[in-house]
Each structure stands twice: as C-alpha cells, then as structure tokens.
Amino acid sequence: RKEEELDSKDAIILHQFSRPRNGVPSLSPFCLKMETYLRMADLPYQNYFDGKLSPQGKMPWIEYNHKKVSGTEFIIDFLEEKLGVNLNKHLGPHERAVSRAVTRMVEEHLYWTLAYCQWVENLHETQKMVSLFGPFSDLLKWIFCHLTKGIVKREMYGHGIGRFTEEEMYTLMEKDMRTLAGLLGDKKYIMGPNVSTVDATVFGHLAQAMWTLPGTRPERLIKGELINLAMYCERIRRKFWPEWHHDDDNTLYESEESSEASKIYSPLRDFSFYSRTETFDEEGNSISQTPDTDYTGHSLFDSDVDMDEYRDHEQYK
C-alpha cells in the first residue's frame, strides 16, 4: 500500500502503537510518557498509529517540519529547542540532577521488571489488551505477543537483569517502586508542587502497573502498601487525561466531594488532533473541554494529598 504523505509543517506528528482494548492509552510506557509530556507542555499534536518504527527502530517518534526525531529524551530536547517549552525551568541544579537520576532508574531498571511482568509472566492478559483487527486478528495477536515475549527475554538477558531468578527480579522491582514512593512522599508531584518532565516518565511506567497488570505483584504493591503512588497516578490521569476512563476505577482515589458527574468521560479517540486549549470532534467542531477542566470543582489533582491522615487510618486497621 502506498504510504500516506504526512505534512508536518508546524505540526507535531506523534507516531506510536495503536490504542489497546482496555481503555489505557498505550501498553508502551515510552509512548504514554511522550503523549503525557505533550499534554503537560500544552503542545498540540497529531497521533498517527501506523505502527511504523523510526529509522533507529524506535517507538515513539515524531515528525516536525519534516524532521524525524526518535527516543523520548531526544524528542523532548528537540521540542525544547525548537518551541521553547521547558517543564523544568522551576528546578534548580540539584533538582535537575535528581530528576535525571530518577529517570535513569525508571527507564533503565524498573522498565525491564515491568516488561517481564507484562510480556512474560502476564502474557495471556496482555494478549487480550492488544488491538489488532482483521480476519486473522486472534492469530496475529498470538504471534505478535509471543514474538514480543521472546524479544523481551533476550534483551533482558543482554541487559543482565534477565539472568536473575523471577523472585530476584521482583525484589529489584519492589526496591525501585519503594524508592519512588519514598521520594514522592506526600508531595503532589515527584519534584514538588509543580509538574516536571520526570513526572511524564514516572507516570508512563507506573500506569502500566496501575491499569495493565491485573492481579500481579506490581499492581498489588501500588494499590496496597504504596498507595501514594496510586494517588499520584490518578492525579495525573485526571488532570491531563480527562477522557481516559477505566472500568476498574476505585473510589479510594477520589475526594469525598466527588459526585457521579465526575465519572462522565468521553472515549479516547484513536486518530485525532489534540490540544489542551482546543480539541476537535470527528466533524472538526471545536470542543471547549480541556484537561484542566474539573468536572466537580473538587478532584484529587487540584489539592495536596494528606498522607498523615491516611497513615493514621492505617494504624487502626
């Protein structure tokens, strides 16, 4: 099939994997990181779900003014240089150094243990979420998932983390997640009251544990002992992804003032132009709803979490 020619003049074209079937924007933490970053930075973009990898064999990647850039770190650097955006301008040198260290821990260490859980141990459930269509979709999903399983195991072995036992890998995963929980504490975001680039990274990975790994150790940990990480994920989801609704939403993460109106969401659109300041429906009509809109006026993300109260409650259990 002849490829469609994309006009990326003054427009960010985001290439990423197709939306999964469970309502989560992406099964790839890096794709979710990149799209969340664009929303946090208030940069309009066009999703393109062609499944085509970048010249470096990466996903996601972008096109802007016919320039192709891959690798989320390089994409962010490119957008900062070309468009003057900077989510880290409020951070000092020490905070920037901590942010980079956390990013490396999450992307080069925690990522692999979550990938093992997703594509090896929990492959059957992951296969149900993969979105492929056509007369042989079930067979293609089976082939795709088992090929991915083999690739993940091989790359984990080359990385070194795959040479440990499953129990040892999960021990490393728990240490990383506990480190994130300790760093976050009762703050609104990782580095304080304001969102920064590291939040897109951490959210992209923790969201996999929150919403794509049902019944697994990462999910039990984040929704149990490390509840501040779950509340952090919900805070970001509600602020920057108002149309993302999950069937297993838990009222534990909602404020007491939330009403039924707060559960009204519009579905994720697979192929759409998105902007925080203006979104378009299928007919091209402008919609005033933006990710900053609060349905009730009282939601989790616009108030700090009182973790002391939660800990007091836990002591009486």
mmCIF file of C-alpha atoms in Angstrom:
data_model
loop_
_atom_site.group_PDB
_atom_site.id
_atom_site.type_symbol
_atom_site.label_atom_id
_atom_site.label_comp_id
_atom_site.label_asym_id
_atom_site.label_seq_id
_atom_site.Cartn_x
_atom_site.Cartn_y
_atom_site.Cartn_z
ATOM 1 C CA ARG A 1 0.000 0.000 0.000
ATOM 2 C CA LYS A 2 1.301 3.424 -0.874
ATOM 3 C CA GLU A 3 2.190 5.287 2.284
ATOM 4 C CA GLU A 4 0.231 8.416 3.060
ATOM 5 C CA GLU A 5 2.373 11.536 2.826
ATOM 6 C CA LEU A 6 2.223 13.459 6.093
ATOM 7 C CA ASP A 7 2.534 17.209 6.176
ATOM 8 C CA SER A 8 4.358 18.001 9.414
ATOM 9 C CA LYS A 9 4.836 21.696 8.699
ATOM 10 C CA ASP A 10 4.493 23.458 12.057
ATOM 11 C CA ALA A 11 2.688 20.385 13.409
ATOM 12 C CA ILE A 12 3.877 17.665 15.789
ATOM 13 C CA ILE A 13 3.088 14.231 14.358
ATOM 14 C CA LEU A 14 3.383 11.601 17.082
ATOM 15 C CA HIS A 15 3.917 8.047 15.803
ATOM 16 C CA GLN A 16 3.056 5.388 18.343
ATOM 17 C CA PHE A 17 1.468 1.963 18.812
ATOM 18 C CA SER A 18 -2.307 1.565 18.480
ATOM 19 C CA ARG A 19 -4.556 2.105 21.461
ATOM 20 C CA PRO A 20 -5.090 -1.125 23.448
ATOM 21 C CA ARG A 21 -8.563 -2.528 24.033
ATOM 22 C CA ASN A 22 -8.787 -1.890 27.781
ATOM 23 C CA GLY A 23 -9.093 1.912 27.585
ATOM 24 C CA VAL A 24 -5.479 2.662 28.559
ATOM 25 C CA PRO A 25 -3.798 4.998 26.033
ATOM 26 C CA SER A 26 -0.796 2.708 25.487
ATOM 27 C CA LEU A 27 0.826 -0.534 26.618
ATOM 28 C CA SER A 28 4.177 1.129 25.947
ATOM 29 C CA PRO A 29 5.443 3.225 28.892
ATOM 30 C CA PHE A 30 7.525 5.323 26.499
ATOM 31 C CA CYS A 31 4.582 6.103 24.207
ATOM 32 C CA LEU A 32 2.472 7.034 27.219
ATOM 33 C CA LYS A 33 5.342 9.134 28.579
ATOM 34 C CA MET A 34 5.681 11.056 25.315
ATOM 35 C CA GLU A 35 1.982 11.751 24.859
ATOM 36 C CA THR A 36 1.618 12.770 28.507
ATOM 37 C CA TYR A 37 4.586 15.123 28.151
ATOM 38 C CA LEU A 38 2.974 16.813 25.135
ATOM 39 C CA ARG A 39 -0.157 17.376 27.185
ATOM 40 C CA MET A 40 1.770 18.648 30.180
ATOM 41 C CA ALA A 41 3.701 21.070 27.952
ATOM 42 C CA ASP A 42 0.458 22.185 26.256
ATOM 43 C CA LEU A 43 1.749 21.301 22.769
ATOM 44 C CA PRO A 44 -0.871 20.428 20.123
ATOM 45 C CA TYR A 45 -0.072 17.172 18.339
ATOM 46 C CA GLN A 46 -1.493 14.681 15.865
ATOM 47 C CA ASN A 47 -1.461 10.978 16.707
ATOM 48 C CA TYR A 48 -0.528 8.613 13.918
ATOM 49 C CA PHE A 49 -0.974 4.895 14.640
ATOM 50 C CA ASP A 50 0.770 3.434 11.608
ATOM 51 C CA GLY A 51 2.945 1.008 13.563
ATOM 52 C CA LYS A 52 5.988 2.120 11.591
ATOM 53 C CA LEU A 53 9.198 2.344 13.605
ATOM 54 C CA SER A 54 11.630 5.233 13.317
ATOM 55 C CA PRO A 55 14.812 4.900 11.226
ATOM 56 C CA GLN A 56 16.532 3.906 14.504
ATOM 57 C CA GLY A 57 13.928 1.203 15.121
ATOM 58 C CA LYS A 58 12.290 3.201 17.927
ATOM 59 C CA MET A 59 8.743 3.869 19.047
ATOM 60 C CA PRO A 60 7.513 6.513 19.702
ATOM 61 C CA TRP A 61 8.979 9.080 17.343
ATOM 62 C CA ILE A 62 7.847 12.422 15.973
ATOM 63 C CA GLU A 63 7.913 14.455 12.807
ATOM 64 C CA TYR A 64 8.055 18.232 12.953
ATOM 65 C CA ASN A 65 8.617 20.383 9.877
ATOM 66 C CA HIS A 66 9.671 17.191 8.065
ATOM 67 C CA LYS A 67 12.350 16.490 10.697
ATOM 68 C CA LYS A 68 12.195 12.991 12.228
ATOM 69 C CA VAL A 69 13.278 12.547 15.842
ATOM 70 C CA SER A 70 13.203 9.334 17.902
ATOM 71 C CA GLY A 71 13.974 8.498 21.503
ATOM 72 C CA THR A 72 11.871 10.281 24.104
ATOM 73 C CA GLU A 73 14.830 12.126 25.626
ATOM 74 C CA PHE A 74 15.963 13.433 22.245
ATOM 75 C CA ILE A 75 12.376 14.319 21.291
ATOM 76 C CA ILE A 76 11.977 16.412 24.449
ATOM 77 C CA ASP A 77 15.338 18.118 23.876
ATOM 78 C CA PHE A 78 14.310 18.852 20.277
ATOM 79 C CA LEU A 79 10.936 20.339 21.272
ATOM 80 C CA GLU A 80 12.535 22.458 23.987
ATOM 81 C CA GLU A 81 14.997 23.886 21.481
ATOM 82 C CA LYS A 82 12.519 24.445 18.638
ATOM 83 C CA LEU A 83 9.440 25.534 20.581
ATOM 84 C CA GLY A 84 10.914 26.997 23.750
ATOM 85 C CA VAL A 85 8.968 24.761 26.143
ATOM 86 C CA ASN A 86 10.560 23.723 29.422
ATOM 87 C CA LEU A 87 8.759 21.891 32.199
ATOM 88 C CA ASN A 88 11.902 22.020 34.340
ATOM 89 C CA LYS A 89 12.513 25.763 34.413
ATOM 90 C CA HIS A 90 11.437 25.949 38.061
ATOM 91 C CA LEU A 91 14.028 23.314 39.098
ATOM 92 C CA GLY A 92 17.451 24.130 40.487
ATOM 93 C CA PRO A 93 20.688 22.288 39.548
ATOM 94 C CA HIS A 94 20.319 19.745 42.383
ATOM 95 C CA GLU A 95 16.686 19.026 41.489
ATOM 96 C CA ARG A 96 17.575 18.598 37.814
ATOM 97 C CA ALA A 97 20.281 16.115 38.784
ATOM 98 C CA VAL A 98 17.837 14.155 40.960
ATOM 99 C CA SER A 99 15.278 14.164 38.131
ATOM 100 C CA ARG A 100 17.791 12.709 35.708
ATOM 101 C CA ALA A 101 18.850 10.030 38.199
ATOM 102 C CA VAL A 102 15.218 9.040 38.782
ATOM 103 C CA THR A 103 14.587 8.938 35.029
ATOM 104 C CA ARG A 104 17.523 6.596 34.513
ATOM 105 C CA MET A 105 16.392 4.298 37.341
ATOM 106 C CA VAL A 106 12.878 4.113 35.920
ATOM 107 C CA GLU A 107 13.776 3.708 32.244
ATOM 108 C CA GLU A 108 16.860 1.512 32.556
ATOM 109 C CA HIS A 109 15.898 -0.645 35.539
ATOM 110 C CA LEU A 110 12.242 -0.568 36.619
ATOM 111 C CA TYR A 111 11.160 -0.726 32.963
ATOM 112 C CA TRP A 112 12.626 -4.207 32.494
ATOM 113 C CA THR A 113 10.970 -5.752 35.527
ATOM 114 C CA LEU A 114 7.578 -4.349 34.495
ATOM 115 C CA ALA A 115 8.179 -5.528 30.913
ATOM 116 C CA TYR A 116 8.887 -9.021 32.253
ATOM 117 C CA CYS A 117 5.617 -8.979 34.185
ATOM 118 C CA GLN A 118 3.688 -7.665 31.180
ATOM 119 C CA TRP A 119 5.152 -9.707 28.316
ATOM 120 C CA VAL A 120 6.344 -12.895 30.039
ATOM 121 C CA GLU A 121 4.529 -13.707 33.276
ATOM 122 C CA ASN A 122 1.234 -11.982 32.410
ATOM 123 C CA LEU A 123 1.297 -12.556 28.642
ATOM 124 C CA HIS A 124 -2.182 -14.098 28.474
ATOM 125 C CA GLU A 125 -3.821 -10.990 29.950
ATOM 126 C CA THR A 126 -1.668 -8.666 27.843
ATOM 127 C CA GLN A 127 -2.729 -10.513 24.694
ATOM 128 C CA LYS A 128 -6.369 -9.643 25.462
ATOM 129 C CA MET A 129 -5.486 -5.937 25.520
ATOM 130 C CA VAL A 130 -3.581 -5.826 22.225
ATOM 131 C CA SER A 131 -5.625 -4.183 19.473
ATOM 132 C CA LEU A 132 -5.399 -5.867 16.061
ATOM 133 C CA PHE A 133 -8.193 -6.155 13.529
ATOM 134 C CA GLY A 134 -8.890 -8.333 10.524
ATOM 135 C CA PRO A 135 -9.928 -11.916 9.697
ATOM 136 C CA PHE A 136 -6.833 -13.377 11.390
ATOM 137 C CA SER A 137 -6.586 -10.925 14.277
ATOM 138 C CA ASP A 138 -6.538 -13.589 17.010
ATOM 139 C CA LEU A 139 -3.740 -15.493 15.311
ATOM 140 C CA LEU A 140 -1.806 -12.298 14.630
ATOM 141 C CA LYS A 141 -2.150 -11.220 18.275
ATOM 142 C CA TRP A 142 -0.866 -14.596 19.436
ATOM 143 C CA ILE A 143 2.123 -14.391 17.083
ATOM 144 C CA PHE A 144 2.851 -10.760 17.982
ATOM 145 C CA CYS A 145 2.689 -11.364 21.729
ATOM 146 C CA HIS A 146 4.867 -14.475 21.658
ATOM 147 C CA LEU A 147 7.421 -12.761 19.424
ATOM 148 C CA THR A 148 7.481 -9.847 21.853
ATOM 149 C CA LYS A 149 7.923 -12.266 24.747
ATOM 150 C CA GLY A 150 10.988 -13.753 23.078
ATOM 151 C CA ILE A 151 12.430 -10.310 22.317
ATOM 152 C CA VAL A 152 11.902 -9.097 25.898
ATOM 153 C CA LYS A 153 13.543 -12.201 27.394
ATOM 154 C CA ARG A 154 16.516 -11.942 25.022
ATOM 155 C CA GLU A 155 17.034 -8.215 25.653
ATOM 156 C CA MET A 156 16.660 -8.669 29.416
ATOM 157 C CA TYR A 157 19.373 -11.330 29.316
ATOM 158 C CA GLY A 158 21.636 -8.998 27.353
ATOM 159 C CA HIS A 159 20.896 -6.196 29.810
ATOM 160 C CA GLY A 160 21.841 -8.507 32.671
ATOM 161 C CA ILE A 161 18.691 -8.249 34.753
ATOM 162 C CA GLY A 162 17.223 -11.235 32.928
ATOM 163 C CA ARG A 163 19.921 -13.502 34.334
ATOM 164 C CA PHE A 164 18.366 -13.389 37.791
ATOM 165 C CA THR A 165 15.536 -15.568 39.018
ATOM 166 C CA GLU A 166 11.963 -14.300 38.825
ATOM 167 C CA GLU A 167 11.883 -13.735 42.581
ATOM 168 C CA GLU A 168 15.117 -11.741 42.436
ATOM 169 C CA MET A 169 13.763 -9.590 39.578
ATOM 170 C CA TYR A 170 10.635 -8.813 41.568
ATOM 171 C CA THR A 171 12.782 -7.924 44.569
ATOM 172 C CA LEU A 172 14.569 -5.352 42.413
ATOM 173 C CA MET A 173 11.216 -4.067 41.122
ATOM 174 C CA GLU A 174 9.888 -3.598 44.655
ATOM 175 C CA LYS A 175 13.019 -1.697 45.683
ATOM 176 C CA ASP A 176 12.574 0.686 42.739
ATOM 177 C CA MET A 177 8.893 1.251 43.491
ATOM 178 C CA ARG A 178 9.572 1.824 47.177
ATOM 179 C CA THR A 179 12.261 4.328 46.225
ATOM 180 C CA LEU A 180 9.731 6.234 44.106
ATOM 181 C CA ALA A 181 7.171 6.131 46.912
ATOM 182 C CA GLY A 182 9.720 7.451 49.383
ATOM 183 C CA LEU A 183 10.830 10.205 47.019
ATOM 184 C CA LEU A 184 7.237 11.248 46.323
ATOM 185 C CA GLY A 185 6.138 11.153 49.962
ATOM 186 C CA ASP A 186 3.120 13.412 50.393
ATOM 187 C CA LYS A 187 4.105 15.792 47.607
ATOM 188 C CA LYS A 188 1.828 16.495 44.683
ATOM 189 C CA TYR A 189 4.448 15.608 42.063
ATOM 190 C CA ILE A 190 7.860 13.967 42.187
ATOM 191 C CA MET A 191 9.798 17.235 42.483
ATOM 192 C CA GLY A 192 7.229 19.234 44.432
ATOM 193 C CA PRO A 193 4.005 21.169 43.801
ATOM 194 C CA ASN A 194 4.637 21.687 40.075
ATOM 195 C CA VAL A 195 4.768 19.114 37.312
ATOM 196 C CA SER A 196 8.104 18.467 35.581
ATOM 197 C CA THR A 197 9.417 16.200 32.839
ATOM 198 C CA VAL A 198 10.237 13.394 35.263
ATOM 199 C CA ASP A 199 6.527 13.113 36.088
ATOM 200 C CA ALA A 200 5.748 12.129 32.491
ATOM 201 C CA THR A 201 8.417 9.424 32.754
ATOM 202 C CA VAL A 202 7.321 8.039 36.113
ATOM 203 C CA PHE A 203 3.633 8.159 35.200
ATOM 204 C CA GLY A 204 4.211 6.382 31.880
ATOM 205 C CA HIS A 205 5.745 3.421 33.712
ATOM 206 C CA LEU A 206 3.648 3.305 36.886
ATOM 207 C CA ALA A 207 0.475 3.490 34.794
ATOM 208 C CA GLN A 208 1.342 0.038 33.451
ATOM 209 C CA ALA A 209 1.313 -1.351 36.998
ATOM 210 C CA MET A 210 -1.890 0.552 37.808
ATOM 211 C CA TRP A 211 -4.001 -0.361 34.789
ATOM 212 C CA THR A 212 -2.446 -3.082 32.591
ATOM 213 C CA LEU A 213 -1.240 -5.765 35.034
ATOM 214 C CA PRO A 214 -4.358 -7.043 36.849
ATOM 215 C CA GLY A 215 -3.695 -9.321 39.797
ATOM 216 C CA THR A 216 0.091 -9.076 39.545
ATOM 217 C CA ARG A 217 2.634 -8.172 42.212
ATOM 218 C CA PRO A 218 3.233 -4.654 40.805
ATOM 219 C CA GLU A 219 -0.496 -3.889 40.874
ATOM 220 C CA ARG A 220 -0.947 -5.245 44.404
ATOM 221 C CA LEU A 221 2.014 -3.219 45.597
ATOM 222 C CA ILE A 222 0.997 0.106 44.047
ATOM 223 C CA LYS A 223 -2.649 -0.218 45.082
ATOM 224 C CA GLY A 224 -1.819 -1.525 48.534
ATOM 225 C CA GLU A 225 1.249 -0.589 50.517
ATOM 226 C CA LEU A 226 2.445 2.155 48.147
ATOM 227 C CA ILE A 227 -0.899 3.910 47.930
ATOM 228 C CA ASN A 228 0.696 7.333 47.463
ATOM 229 C CA LEU A 229 1.943 6.167 44.038
ATOM 230 C CA ALA A 230 -1.581 5.123 43.072
ATOM 231 C CA MET A 231 -2.962 8.504 44.114
ATOM 232 C CA TYR A 232 -0.151 10.186 42.171
ATOM 233 C CA CYS A 233 -1.118 8.246 39.021
ATOM 234 C CA GLU A 234 -4.776 9.146 39.463
ATOM 235 C CA ARG A 235 -3.879 12.798 39.974
ATOM 236 C CA ILE A 236 -2.016 12.957 36.668
ATOM 237 C CA ARG A 237 -4.613 10.933 34.814
ATOM 238 C CA ARG A 238 -7.461 13.198 35.882
ATOM 239 C CA LYS A 239 -5.591 16.398 35.112
ATOM 240 C CA PHE A 240 -4.051 15.550 31.753
ATOM 241 C CA TRP A 241 -6.246 12.663 30.517
ATOM 242 C CA PRO A 242 -9.866 13.650 31.302
ATOM 243 C CA GLU A 243 -11.209 11.370 28.555
ATOM 244 C CA TRP A 244 -9.374 8.313 29.902
ATOM 245 C CA HIS A 245 -11.782 6.213 31.937
ATOM 246 C CA HIS A 246 -11.045 2.754 33.303
ATOM 247 C CA ASP A 247 -13.684 0.177 34.159
ATOM 248 C CA ASP A 248 -11.959 -0.619 37.448
ATOM 249 C CA ASP A 249 -11.890 2.942 38.774
ATOM 250 C CA ASN A 250 -11.691 2.835 42.546
ATOM 251 C CA THR A 251 -13.388 5.431 44.709
ATOM 252 C CA LEU A 252 -10.488 5.104 47.144
ATOM 253 C CA TYR A 253 -8.584 7.576 44.989
ATOM 254 C CA GLU A 254 -11.447 10.078 44.765
ATOM 255 C CA SER A 255 -12.134 13.005 47.048
ATOM 256 C CA GLU A 256 -15.205 12.866 49.241
ATOM 257 C CA GLU A 257 -16.762 15.731 47.314
ATOM 258 C CA SER A 258 -16.658 13.798 44.010
ATOM 259 C CA SER A 259 -20.073 13.162 42.539
ATOM 260 C CA GLU A 260 -21.435 10.968 39.784
ATOM 261 C CA ALA A 261 -20.767 13.807 37.362
ATOM 262 C CA SER A 262 -17.043 13.237 37.850
ATOM 263 C CA LYS A 263 -17.415 9.813 36.249
ATOM 264 C CA ILE A 264 -18.605 11.195 32.907
ATOM 265 C CA TYR A 265 -15.853 10.736 30.331
ATOM 266 C CA SER A 266 -15.587 10.837 26.561
ATOM 267 C CA PRO A 267 -13.752 7.909 24.934
ATOM 268 C CA LEU A 268 -10.182 8.110 23.717
ATOM 269 C CA ARG A 269 -10.128 8.940 20.033
ATOM 270 C CA ASP A 270 -7.722 6.774 18.068
ATOM 271 C CA PHE A 271 -6.920 9.292 15.337
ATOM 272 C CA SER A 272 -7.368 12.865 16.382
ATOM 273 C CA PHE A 273 -5.816 16.285 16.736
ATOM 274 C CA TYR A 274 -5.285 17.081 20.375
ATOM 275 C CA SER A 275 -4.603 20.317 22.172
ATOM 276 C CA ARG A 276 -5.151 21.254 25.780
ATOM 277 C CA THR A 277 -6.534 24.577 24.653
ATOM 278 C CA GLU A 278 -8.696 23.286 21.837
ATOM 279 C CA THR A 279 -9.835 19.801 20.847
ATOM 280 C CA PHE A 280 -11.843 18.811 17.796
ATOM 281 C CA ASP A 281 -14.547 16.217 17.434
ATOM 282 C CA GLU A 282 -14.896 13.846 14.481
ATOM 283 C CA GLU A 283 -16.663 16.511 12.418
ATOM 284 C CA GLY A 284 -13.976 19.083 13.159
ATOM 285 C CA ASN A 285 -16.124 21.107 15.551
ATOM 286 C CA SER A 286 -14.316 22.781 18.429
ATOM 287 C CA ILE A 287 -14.835 21.340 21.915
ATOM 288 C CA SER A 288 -14.203 23.613 24.869
ATOM 289 C CA GLN A 289 -13.358 20.749 27.267
ATOM 290 C CA THR A 290 -9.657 20.658 28.187
ATOM 291 C CA PRO A 291 -7.595 18.511 30.556
ATOM 292 C CA ASP A 292 -7.591 21.338 33.091
ATOM 293 C CA THR A 293 -11.384 21.260 33.331
ATOM 294 C CA ASP A 294 -12.612 19.850 36.608
ATOM 295 C CA TYR A 295 -15.998 18.149 36.403
ATOM 296 C CA THR A 296 -16.960 18.800 40.007
ATOM 297 C CA GLY A 297 -14.619 21.530 41.192
ATOM 298 C CA HIS A 298 -13.260 19.087 43.782
ATOM 299 C CA SER A 299 -10.927 16.447 42.424
ATOM 300 C CA LEU A 300 -7.771 14.811 43.634
ATOM 301 C CA PHE A 301 -5.288 16.552 41.410
ATOM 302 C CA ASP A 302 -6.036 20.126 42.465
ATOM 303 C CA SER A 303 -5.374 19.597 46.161
ATOM 304 C CA ASP A 304 -2.439 18.152 48.073
ATOM 305 C CA VAL A 305 -2.844 14.664 49.480
ATOM 306 C CA ASP A 306 -2.875 14.456 53.246
ATOM 307 C CA MET A 307 -0.853 11.279 53.725
ATOM 308 C CA ASP A 308 -0.645 11.769 57.525
ATOM 309 C CA GLU A 309 -4.375 11.235 57.743
ATOM 310 C CA TYR A 310 -4.084 8.102 55.623
ATOM 311 C CA ARG A 311 -1.282 6.693 57.795
ATOM 312 C CA ASP A 312 -3.312 7.366 60.956
ATOM 313 C CA HIS A 313 -6.186 5.452 59.407
ATOM 314 C CA GLU A 314 -3.887 2.525 58.519
ATOM 315 C CA GLN A 315 -2.704 2.197 62.130
ATOM 316 C CA TYR A 316 -6.212 1.337 63.310
ATOM 317 C CA LYS A 317 -6.737 -1.415 60.727
#
